[in-house]
C-alpha positions as CSV (number, residue, x, y, z in Angstrom):
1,X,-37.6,-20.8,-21.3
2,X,-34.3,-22.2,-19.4
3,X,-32.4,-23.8,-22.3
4,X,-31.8,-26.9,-20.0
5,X,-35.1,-28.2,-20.1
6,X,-35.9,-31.4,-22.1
7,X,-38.7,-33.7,-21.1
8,X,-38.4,-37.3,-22.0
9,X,-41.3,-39.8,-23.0
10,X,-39.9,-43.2,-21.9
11,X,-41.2,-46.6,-22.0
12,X,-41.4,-48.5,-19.0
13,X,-41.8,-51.9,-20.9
14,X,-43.4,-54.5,-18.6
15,X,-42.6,-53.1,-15.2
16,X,-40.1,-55.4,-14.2
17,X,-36.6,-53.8,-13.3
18,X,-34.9,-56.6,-15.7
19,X,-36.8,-55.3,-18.9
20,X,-36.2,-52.0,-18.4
21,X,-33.7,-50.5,-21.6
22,X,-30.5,-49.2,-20.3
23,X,-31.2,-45.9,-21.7
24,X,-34.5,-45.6,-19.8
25,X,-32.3,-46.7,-16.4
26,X,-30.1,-44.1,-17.4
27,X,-32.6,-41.5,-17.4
28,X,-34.6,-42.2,-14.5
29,X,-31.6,-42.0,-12.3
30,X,-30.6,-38.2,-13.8
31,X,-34.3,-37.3,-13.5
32,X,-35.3,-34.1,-11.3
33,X,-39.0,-34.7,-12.3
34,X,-41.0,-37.9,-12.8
35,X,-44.3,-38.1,-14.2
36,X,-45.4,-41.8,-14.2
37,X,-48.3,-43.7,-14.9
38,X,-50.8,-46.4,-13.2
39,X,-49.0,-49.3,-14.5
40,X,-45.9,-48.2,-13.5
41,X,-44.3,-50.9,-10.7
42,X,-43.5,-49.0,-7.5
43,X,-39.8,-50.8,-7.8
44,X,-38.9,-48.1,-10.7
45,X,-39.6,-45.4,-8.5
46,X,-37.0,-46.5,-6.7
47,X,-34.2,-45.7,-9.4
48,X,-35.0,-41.9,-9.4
49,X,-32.6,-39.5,-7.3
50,X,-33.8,-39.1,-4.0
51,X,-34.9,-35.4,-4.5
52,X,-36.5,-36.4,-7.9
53,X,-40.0,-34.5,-7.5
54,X,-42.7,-37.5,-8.6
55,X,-45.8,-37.2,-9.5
56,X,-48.6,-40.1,-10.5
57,X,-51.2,-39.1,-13.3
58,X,-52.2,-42.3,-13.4
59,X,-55.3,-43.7,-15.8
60,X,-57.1,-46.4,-14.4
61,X,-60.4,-47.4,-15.9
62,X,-63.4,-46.9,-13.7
63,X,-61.1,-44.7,-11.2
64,X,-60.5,-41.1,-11.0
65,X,-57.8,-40.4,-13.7
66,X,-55.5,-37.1,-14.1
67,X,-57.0,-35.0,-17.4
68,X,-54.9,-35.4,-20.5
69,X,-54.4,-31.3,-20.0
70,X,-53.3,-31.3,-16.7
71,X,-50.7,-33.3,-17.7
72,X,-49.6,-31.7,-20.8
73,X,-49.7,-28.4,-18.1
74,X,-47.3,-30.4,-16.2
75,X,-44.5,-30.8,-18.6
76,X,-44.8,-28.1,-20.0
77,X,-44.2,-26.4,-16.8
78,X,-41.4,-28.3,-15.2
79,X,-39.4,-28.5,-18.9
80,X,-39.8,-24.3,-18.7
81,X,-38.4,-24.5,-15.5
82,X,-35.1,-26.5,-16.8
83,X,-36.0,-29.4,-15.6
84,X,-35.0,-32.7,-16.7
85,X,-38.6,-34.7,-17.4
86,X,-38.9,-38.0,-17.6
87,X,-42.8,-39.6,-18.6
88,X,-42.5,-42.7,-17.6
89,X,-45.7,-44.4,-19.8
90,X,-46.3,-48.3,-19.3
91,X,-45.2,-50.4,-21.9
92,X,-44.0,-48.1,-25.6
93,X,-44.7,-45.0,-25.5
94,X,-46.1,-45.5,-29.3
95,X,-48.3,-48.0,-28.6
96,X,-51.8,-47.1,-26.8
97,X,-49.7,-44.4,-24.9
98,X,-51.3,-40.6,-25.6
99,X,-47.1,-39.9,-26.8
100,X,-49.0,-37.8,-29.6
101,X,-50.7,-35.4,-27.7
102,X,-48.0,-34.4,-25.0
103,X,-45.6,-34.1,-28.1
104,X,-47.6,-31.4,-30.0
105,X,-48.4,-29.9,-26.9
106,X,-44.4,-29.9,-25.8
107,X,-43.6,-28.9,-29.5
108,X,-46.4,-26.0,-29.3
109,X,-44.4,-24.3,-26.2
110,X,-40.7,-25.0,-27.9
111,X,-39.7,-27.4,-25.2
112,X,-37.4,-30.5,-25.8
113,X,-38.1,-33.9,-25.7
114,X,-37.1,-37.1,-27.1
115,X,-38.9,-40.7,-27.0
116,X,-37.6,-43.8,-25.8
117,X,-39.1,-46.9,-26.8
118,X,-39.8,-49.8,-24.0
119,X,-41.0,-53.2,-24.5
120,X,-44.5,-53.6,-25.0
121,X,-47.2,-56.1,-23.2
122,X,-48.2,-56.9,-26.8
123,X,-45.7,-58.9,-28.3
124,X,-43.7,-59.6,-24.4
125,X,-46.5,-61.2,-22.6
126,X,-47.5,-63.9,-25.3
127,X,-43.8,-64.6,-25.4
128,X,-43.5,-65.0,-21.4
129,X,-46.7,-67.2,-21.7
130,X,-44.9,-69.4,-24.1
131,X,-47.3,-68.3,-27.2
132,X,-45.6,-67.8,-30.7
133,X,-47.3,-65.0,-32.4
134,X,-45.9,-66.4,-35.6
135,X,-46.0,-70.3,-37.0
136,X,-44.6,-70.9,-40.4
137,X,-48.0,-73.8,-40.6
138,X,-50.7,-71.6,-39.1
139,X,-50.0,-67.8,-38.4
140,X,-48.7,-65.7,-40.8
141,X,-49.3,-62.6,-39.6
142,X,-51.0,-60.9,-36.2
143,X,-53.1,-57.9,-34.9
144,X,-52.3,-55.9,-32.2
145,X,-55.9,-53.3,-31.2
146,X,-57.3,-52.6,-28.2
147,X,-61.1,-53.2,-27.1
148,X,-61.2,-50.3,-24.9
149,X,-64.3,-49.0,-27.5
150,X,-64.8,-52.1,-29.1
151,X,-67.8,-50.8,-30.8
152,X,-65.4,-48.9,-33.1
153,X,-63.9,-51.8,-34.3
154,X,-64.1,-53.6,-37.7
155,X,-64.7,-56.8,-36.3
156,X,-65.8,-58.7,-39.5
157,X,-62.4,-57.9,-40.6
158,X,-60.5,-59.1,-37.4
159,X,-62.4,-62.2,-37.3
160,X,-61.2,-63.2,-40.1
161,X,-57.5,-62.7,-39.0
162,X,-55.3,-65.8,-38.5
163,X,-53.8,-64.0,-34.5
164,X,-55.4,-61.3,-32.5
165,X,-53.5,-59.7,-29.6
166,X,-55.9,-57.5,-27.5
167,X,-55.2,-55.0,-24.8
168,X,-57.0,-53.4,-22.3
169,X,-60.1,-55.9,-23.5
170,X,-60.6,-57.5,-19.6
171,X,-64.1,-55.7,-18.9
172,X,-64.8,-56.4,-22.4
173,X,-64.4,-60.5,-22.8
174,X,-67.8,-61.1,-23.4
175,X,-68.3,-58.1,-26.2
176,X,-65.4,-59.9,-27.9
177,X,-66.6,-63.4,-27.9
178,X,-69.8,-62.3,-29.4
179,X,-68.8,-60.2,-32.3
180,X,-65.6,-62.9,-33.1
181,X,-68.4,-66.0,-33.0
182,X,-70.9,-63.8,-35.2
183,X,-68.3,-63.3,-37.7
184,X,-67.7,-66.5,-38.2
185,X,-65.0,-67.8,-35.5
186,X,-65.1,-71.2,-34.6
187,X,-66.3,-71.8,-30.5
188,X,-63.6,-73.8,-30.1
189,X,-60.7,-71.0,-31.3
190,X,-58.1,-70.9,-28.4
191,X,-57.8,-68.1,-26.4
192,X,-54.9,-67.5,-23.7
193,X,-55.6,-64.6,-20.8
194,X,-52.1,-62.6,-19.6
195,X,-52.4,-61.2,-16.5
196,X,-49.5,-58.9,-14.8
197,X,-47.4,-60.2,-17.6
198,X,-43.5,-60.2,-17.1
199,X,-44.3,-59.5,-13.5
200,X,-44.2,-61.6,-9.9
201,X,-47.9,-61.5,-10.0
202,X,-48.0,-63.2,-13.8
203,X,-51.4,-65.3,-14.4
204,X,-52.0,-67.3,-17.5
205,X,-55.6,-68.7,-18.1
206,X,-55.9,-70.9,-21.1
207,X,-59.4,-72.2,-22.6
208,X,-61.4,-71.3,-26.2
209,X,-64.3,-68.9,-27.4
210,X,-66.9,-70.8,-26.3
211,X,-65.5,-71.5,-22.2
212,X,-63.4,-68.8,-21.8
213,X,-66.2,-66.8,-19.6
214,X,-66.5,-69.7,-17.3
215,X,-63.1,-70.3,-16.8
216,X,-62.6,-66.5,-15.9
217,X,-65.7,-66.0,-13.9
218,X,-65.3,-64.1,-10.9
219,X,-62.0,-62.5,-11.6
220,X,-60.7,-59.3,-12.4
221,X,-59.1,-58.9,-16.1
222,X,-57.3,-55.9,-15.6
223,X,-54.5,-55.4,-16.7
224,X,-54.4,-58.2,-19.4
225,X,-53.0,-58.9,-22.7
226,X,-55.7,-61.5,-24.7
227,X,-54.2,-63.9,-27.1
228,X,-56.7,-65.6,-29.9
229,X,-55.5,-68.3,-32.5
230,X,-54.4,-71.4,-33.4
231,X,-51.2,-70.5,-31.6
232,X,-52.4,-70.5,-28.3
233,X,-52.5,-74.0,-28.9
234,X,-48.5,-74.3,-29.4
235,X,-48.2,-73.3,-25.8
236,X,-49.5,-76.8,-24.5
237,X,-47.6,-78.6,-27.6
238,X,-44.4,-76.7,-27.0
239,X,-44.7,-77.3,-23.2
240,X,-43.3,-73.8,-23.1
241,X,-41.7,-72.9,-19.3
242,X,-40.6,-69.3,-20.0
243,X,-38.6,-68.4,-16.9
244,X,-39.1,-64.8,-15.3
245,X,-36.1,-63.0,-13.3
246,X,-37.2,-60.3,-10.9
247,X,-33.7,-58.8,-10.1
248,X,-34.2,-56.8,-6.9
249,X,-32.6,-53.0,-7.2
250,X,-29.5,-54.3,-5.3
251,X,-29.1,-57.0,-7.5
252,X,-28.9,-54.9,-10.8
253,X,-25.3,-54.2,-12.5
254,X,-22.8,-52.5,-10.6
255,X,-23.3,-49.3,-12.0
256,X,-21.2,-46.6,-11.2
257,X,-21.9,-44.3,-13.6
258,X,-25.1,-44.3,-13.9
259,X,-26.4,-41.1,-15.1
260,X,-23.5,-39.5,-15.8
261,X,-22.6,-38.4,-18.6
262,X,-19.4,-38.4,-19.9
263,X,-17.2,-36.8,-23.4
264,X,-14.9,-39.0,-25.1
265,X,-12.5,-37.0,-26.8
266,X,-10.2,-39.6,-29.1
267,X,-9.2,-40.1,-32.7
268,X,-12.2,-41.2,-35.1
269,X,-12.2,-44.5,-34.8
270,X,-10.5,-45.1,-31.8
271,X,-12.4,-44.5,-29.3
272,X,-15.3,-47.6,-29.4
273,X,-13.5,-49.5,-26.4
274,X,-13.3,-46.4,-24.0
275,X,-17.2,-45.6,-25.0
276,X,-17.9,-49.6,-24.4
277,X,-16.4,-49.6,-21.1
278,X,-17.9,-46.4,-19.9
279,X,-21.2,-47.7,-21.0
280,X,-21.2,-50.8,-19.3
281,X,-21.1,-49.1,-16.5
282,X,-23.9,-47.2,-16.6
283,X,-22.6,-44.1,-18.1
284,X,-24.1,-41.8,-20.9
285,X,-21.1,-42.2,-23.7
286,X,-21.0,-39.1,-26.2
287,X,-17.9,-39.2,-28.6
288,X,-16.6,-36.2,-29.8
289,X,-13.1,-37.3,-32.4
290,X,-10.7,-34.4,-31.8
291,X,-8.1,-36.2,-34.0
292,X,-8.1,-37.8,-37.5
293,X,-5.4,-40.1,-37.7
294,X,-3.9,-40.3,-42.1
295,X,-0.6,-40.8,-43.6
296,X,1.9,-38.5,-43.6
297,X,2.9,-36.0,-46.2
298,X,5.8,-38.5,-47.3
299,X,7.0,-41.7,-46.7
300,X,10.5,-41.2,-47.8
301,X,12.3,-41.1,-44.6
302,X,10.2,-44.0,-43.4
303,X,11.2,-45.8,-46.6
304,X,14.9,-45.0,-46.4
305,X,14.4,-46.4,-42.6
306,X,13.1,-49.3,-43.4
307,X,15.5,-50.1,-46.4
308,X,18.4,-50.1,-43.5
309,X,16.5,-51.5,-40.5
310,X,19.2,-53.6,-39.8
311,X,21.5,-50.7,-38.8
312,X,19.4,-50.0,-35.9
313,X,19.7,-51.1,-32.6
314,X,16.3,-50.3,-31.1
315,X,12.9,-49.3,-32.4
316,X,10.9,-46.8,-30.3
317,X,6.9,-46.8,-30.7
318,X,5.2,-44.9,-28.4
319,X,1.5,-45.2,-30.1
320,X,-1.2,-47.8,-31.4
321,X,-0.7,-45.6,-34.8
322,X,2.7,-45.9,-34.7
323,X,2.7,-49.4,-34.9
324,X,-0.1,-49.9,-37.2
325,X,1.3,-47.2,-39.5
326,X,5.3,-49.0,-39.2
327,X,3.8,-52.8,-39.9
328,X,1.4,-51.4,-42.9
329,X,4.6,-49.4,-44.5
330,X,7.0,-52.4,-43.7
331,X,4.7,-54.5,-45.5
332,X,4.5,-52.3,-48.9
333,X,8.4,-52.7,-48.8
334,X,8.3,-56.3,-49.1
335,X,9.1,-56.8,-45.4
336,X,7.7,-58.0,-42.5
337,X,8.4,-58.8,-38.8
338,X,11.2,-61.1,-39.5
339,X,12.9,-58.1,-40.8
340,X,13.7,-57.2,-36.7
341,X,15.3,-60.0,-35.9
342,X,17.9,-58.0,-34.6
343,X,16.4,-54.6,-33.2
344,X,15.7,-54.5,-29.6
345,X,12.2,-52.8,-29.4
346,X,11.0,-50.5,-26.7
347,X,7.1,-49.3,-26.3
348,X,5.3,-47.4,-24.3
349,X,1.7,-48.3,-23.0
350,X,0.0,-51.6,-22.3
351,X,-2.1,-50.9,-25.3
352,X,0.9,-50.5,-27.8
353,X,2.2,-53.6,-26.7
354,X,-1.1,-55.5,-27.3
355,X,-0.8,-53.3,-31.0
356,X,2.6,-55.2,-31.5
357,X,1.9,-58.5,-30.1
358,X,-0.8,-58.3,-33.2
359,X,2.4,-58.4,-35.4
360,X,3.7,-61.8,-34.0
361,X,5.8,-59.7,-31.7
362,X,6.8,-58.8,-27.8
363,X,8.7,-55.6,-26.8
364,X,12.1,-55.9,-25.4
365,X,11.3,-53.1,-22.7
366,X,8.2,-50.7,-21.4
367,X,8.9,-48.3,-19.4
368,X,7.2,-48.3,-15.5
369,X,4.0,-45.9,-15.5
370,X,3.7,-46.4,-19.0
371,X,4.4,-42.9,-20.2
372,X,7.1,-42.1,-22.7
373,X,9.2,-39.1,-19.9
374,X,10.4,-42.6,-18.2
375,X,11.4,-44.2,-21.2
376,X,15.2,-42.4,-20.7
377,X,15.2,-42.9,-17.2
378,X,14.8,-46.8,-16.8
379,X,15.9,-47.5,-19.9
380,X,17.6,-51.0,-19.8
381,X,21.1,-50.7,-21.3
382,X,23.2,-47.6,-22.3
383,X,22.5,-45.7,-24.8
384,X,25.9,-44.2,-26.2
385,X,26.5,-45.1,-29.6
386,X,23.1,-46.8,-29.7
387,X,21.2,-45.8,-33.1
388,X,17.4,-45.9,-32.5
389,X,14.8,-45.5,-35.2
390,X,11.7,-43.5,-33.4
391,X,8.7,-43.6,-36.2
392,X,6.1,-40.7,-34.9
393,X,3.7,-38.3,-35.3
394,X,4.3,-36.2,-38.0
395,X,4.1,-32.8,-36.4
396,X,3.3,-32.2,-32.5
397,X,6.0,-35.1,-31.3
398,X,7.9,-35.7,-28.5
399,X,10.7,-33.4,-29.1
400,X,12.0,-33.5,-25.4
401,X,12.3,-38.0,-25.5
402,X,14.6,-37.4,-28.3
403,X,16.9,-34.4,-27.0
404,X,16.9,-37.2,-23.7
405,X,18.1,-39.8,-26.1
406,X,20.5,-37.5,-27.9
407,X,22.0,-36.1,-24.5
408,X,22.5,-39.9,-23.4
409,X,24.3,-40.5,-26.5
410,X,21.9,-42.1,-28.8
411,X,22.4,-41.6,-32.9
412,X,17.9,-41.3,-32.9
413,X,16.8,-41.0,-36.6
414,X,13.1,-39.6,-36.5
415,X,10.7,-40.4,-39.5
416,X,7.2,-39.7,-39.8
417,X,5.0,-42.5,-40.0
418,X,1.4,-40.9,-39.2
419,X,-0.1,-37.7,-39.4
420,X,-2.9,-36.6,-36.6
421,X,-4.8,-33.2,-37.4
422,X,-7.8,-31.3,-35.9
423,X,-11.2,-32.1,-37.5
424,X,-12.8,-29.7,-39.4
425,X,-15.9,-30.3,-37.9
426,X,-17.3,-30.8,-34.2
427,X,-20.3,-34.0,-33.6
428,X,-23.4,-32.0,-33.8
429,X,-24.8,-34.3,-30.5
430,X,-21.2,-33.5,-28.6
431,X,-21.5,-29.1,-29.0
432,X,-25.2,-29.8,-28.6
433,X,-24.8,-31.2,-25.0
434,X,-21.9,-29.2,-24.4
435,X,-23.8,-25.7,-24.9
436,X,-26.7,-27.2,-22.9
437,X,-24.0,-27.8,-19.7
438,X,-25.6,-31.3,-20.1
439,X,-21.8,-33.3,-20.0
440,X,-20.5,-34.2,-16.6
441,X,-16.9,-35.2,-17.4
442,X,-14.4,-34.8,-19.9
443,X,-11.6,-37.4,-21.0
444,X,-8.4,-36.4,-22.6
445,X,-5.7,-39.1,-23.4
446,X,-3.0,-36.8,-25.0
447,X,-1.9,-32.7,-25.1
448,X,-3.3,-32.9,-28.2
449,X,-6.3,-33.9,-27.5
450,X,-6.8,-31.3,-25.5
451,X,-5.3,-28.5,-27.6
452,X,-7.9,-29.6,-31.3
453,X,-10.4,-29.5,-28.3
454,X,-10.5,-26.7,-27.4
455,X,-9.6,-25.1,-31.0
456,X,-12.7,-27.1,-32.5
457,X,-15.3,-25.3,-29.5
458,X,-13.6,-22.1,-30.1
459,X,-14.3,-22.5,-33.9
460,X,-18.3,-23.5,-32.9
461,X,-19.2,-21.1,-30.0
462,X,-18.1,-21.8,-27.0
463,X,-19.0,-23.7,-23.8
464,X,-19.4,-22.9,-20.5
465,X,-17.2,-25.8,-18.5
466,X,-17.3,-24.4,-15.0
467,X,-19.3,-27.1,-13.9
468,X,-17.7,-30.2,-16.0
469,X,-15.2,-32.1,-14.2
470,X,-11.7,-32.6,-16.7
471,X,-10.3,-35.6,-16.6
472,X,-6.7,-36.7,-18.1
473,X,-5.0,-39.6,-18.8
474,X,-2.0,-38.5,-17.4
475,X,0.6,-36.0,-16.2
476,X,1.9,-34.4,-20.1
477,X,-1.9,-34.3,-21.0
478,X,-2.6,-32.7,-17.2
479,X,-0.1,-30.2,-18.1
480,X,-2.0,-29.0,-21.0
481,X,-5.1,-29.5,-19.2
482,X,-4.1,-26.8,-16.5
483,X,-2.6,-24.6,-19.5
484,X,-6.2,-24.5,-21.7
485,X,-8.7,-24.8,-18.6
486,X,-6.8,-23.6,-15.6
487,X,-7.3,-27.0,-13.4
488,X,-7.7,-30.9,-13.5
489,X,-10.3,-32.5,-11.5
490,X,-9.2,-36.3,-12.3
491,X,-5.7,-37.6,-13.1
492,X,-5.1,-41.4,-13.8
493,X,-3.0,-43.3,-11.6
494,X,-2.2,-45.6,-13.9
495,X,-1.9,-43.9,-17.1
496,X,-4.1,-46.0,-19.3
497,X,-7.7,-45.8,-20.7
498,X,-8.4,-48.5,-18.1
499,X,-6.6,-46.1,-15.5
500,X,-8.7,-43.1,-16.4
501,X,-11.6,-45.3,-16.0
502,X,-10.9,-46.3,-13.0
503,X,-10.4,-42.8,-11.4
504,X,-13.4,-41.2,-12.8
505,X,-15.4,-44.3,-11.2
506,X,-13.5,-43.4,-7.9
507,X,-14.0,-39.7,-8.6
508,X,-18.1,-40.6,-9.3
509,X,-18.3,-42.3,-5.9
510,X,-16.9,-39.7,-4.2
């Protein structure tokens, strides 16, 4: 079996485009084979790749309907092939959706899957008809069955519940009057019909046990959700108008990435607003920390800084850690901002200047481009006999910034304010999809990045990256790029997180 392979069981909710999950929409537009249902609305087909192979298996009651086997036979065979699968069931896969039986079948042959929920008709369609399930006065509970075989059913004890919610009960209505009046349910119970629910053809028939029938006659229940309580009648009390959006496909998100999926590589911790970005625009977001940002071994020379801070002329920081780490120590000394009143302070990167402007403070000077190499260059005064206090990275600095400074004729007094290391350990879901080819771009934002990288796969297997594209932040981190993988595929214009963002959207459209 092609290791590729994965087939997965997703929930179409309701039909309509708008209450689809984003992780379903994700899917669906990576999918090389769809398997849908009846129910499904023809507007999802839509969202599927062009070449997507699609194939309806359908159950429609009274109609000719694909066998249960024949479709297990047709996962099975397209997840053997490598395929990417998607089942794309009506409403939750869990609820009244035969997910049980493909999955021992897929787990019989070894093939992947996963499930992913959707919203079902059960608890959405009272809710679009304006009918509370719950009332803290007269519904404290309700039941969700179908009456497909109603002559299974208990229905002595579902009479006597306060909410029923019944699907796939249309060809059934009078069955269900009967046994709920024989058990003891009062004619004039309410009952609400839910036709097409969430969708443009949405039909809502209101009425109680005993006139229901009449008020029905003559049309066709299918598909319908049946609501029966007391809190059908909080939909005329309420004078509930639940709007509906129907979002045609080009009105949906601008999605760029959409079913791509793309490798984070950033310090634990720091890498939420890069995955929130990516994800909003329709990317597939798999972090994989390949720093772990601590103190460093000592704090003496950062101490020893501090205690003198007002022999310096300038204070470097070229990091968010750097800034965070020189505040935090500053602080245990008894110190705070006010303490640079009279250092000049240079930083590099938008982002460490929001870091200090967090700590009551603006920078003096940031270099164009914001990289550190043009710090020297465009720096805004001379540096001889300037003294310049550079907190940093414990190991793995920016050795060549400092020779610059010192050749200029800076006095620059380096301390370590941070350690970053390699973790010991690689995100099980990050090798997993790596090994499986399944990551379409990579994102490094510093050499070192790339370097505990590529040490952590070496240390777990191996990958095959021919086929991901490598994407850096910026020129340094290129450099390493081209010296571990041989190439880069995306380089930032602007060397930010924003900027790398921007270029893999760019490189996506392409």
């Amino acid at each position: 079996m092609n290791a590729q392979g994965k087939v997965y069981l997703v929930g179409a909710g309701l039909g309509n485009v708008g209450y689809l999950t984003v992780k379903a929409l994700q899917l669906l537009a990576q999918a090389e084979v769809l398997i849908y249902d009846a129910l499904v609305d023809d507007q999802l087909l839509q969202l599927v790749p062009e070449n997507c192979l699609k194939l309806d298996v359908g159950k429609r009651g009274g109609k000719p309907s694909t066998p249960q086997a024949e479709i297990n036979h047709l996962l099975v065979k397209h997840c053997q092939l490598g395929k990417q699968v998607v089942r794309l069931k009506s409403g939750d896969p869990f609820i009244f959706g035969r997910s049980a039986a493909e999955m021992k079948v897929l787990m019989a042959h070894n093939c992947r899957f996963e499930v992913v929920p959707g919203i079902s008709s059960s608890y959405a369609a009272p809710l679009l008809a304006g009918i509370p399930l719950t009332d803290p006065n007269i519904s404290s509970c309700f039941a969700v069955f179908t009456a497909h075989e109603p002559e299974k059913l208990d229905w002595e004890a579902l009479a006597r519940l306060e909410t029923l919610v019944i699907l796939m009960g249309g060809k059934q209505l009078s069955v269900i009057v009967q046994q709920l009046l024989h058990y003891g349910r009062s004619p004039q119970t309410p009952i609400a019909i839910v036709k097409w629910a969430g969708t443009q053809k949405q039909q809502i028939w209101t009425s109680d046990l005993a006139n229901i029938q009449i008020v029905t006659a003559g049309v066709s229940l299918s598909p319908v959700v049946m609501i029966i309580g007391e809190v059908v009648a909080l939909r005329e009390q309420l004078n509930a108008k639940i709007e509906i959006e129907f979002p045609a496909l080009d009105m949906l998100p601008d999605q760029p990435l959409l079913g791509k999926t793309i490798l984070v590589t950033r310090s634990a911790g720091q890498s939420s607003n890069a995955r929130d970005h990516l994800a909003t625009l329709g990317a597939n977001v798999i972090e994989m920390p390949t720093l772990e940002i601590s103190p460093p071994s000592s704090w003496e020379d950062l101490d020893q800084a501090i205690a003198h801070i007002a022999d310096f002329d300038w204070l470097i920081l070229t990091s968010t850690n750097g800034v965070e780490y020189f505040f935090a120590r500053l602080a245990t000394q008894g110190k705070d901002a006010r303490a640079l009143a009279g250092v000049k302070i240079a930083v590099v990167g938008e982002k460490t200047a929001r870091s200090l402007a967090q700590q009551g403070l603006q920078p003096d000077f940031i270099p164009p481009n914001f990289i550190a190499d043009s710090l020297v260059e465009h720096f805004p005064e001379p540096l001889q006999a300037k003294k310049v206090l550079f907190p940093r990275v414990e190991t793995g600095g920016r050795e060549v910034l400092v020779k610059e400074f010192t050749m200029k004729g800076a006095d620059v007094v380096e301390v370590a304010a941070y350690e970053s290391r390699c973790p010991q350990t690689i995100s099980p879901d990050a090798l997993k999809a790596l090994q499986q080819q399944a990551v379409d771009v990579i994102t490094f934002a510093s050499s070192k990045t790339v370097q505990n990288f590529c040490q952590l796969l070496a240390n777990h297997g191996g990958a095959n990256l021919d086929s991901v594209c490598i994407a850096s932040i910026g020129p340094l981190t290129s450099k390493a790029c081209q010296q571990q993988f041989g190439r880069v595929d995306i380089e930032a214009s602007e060397y930010t997180l924003e900027g790398l963002t921007q270029a893999i959207v760019q490189w996506a459209q392409r």
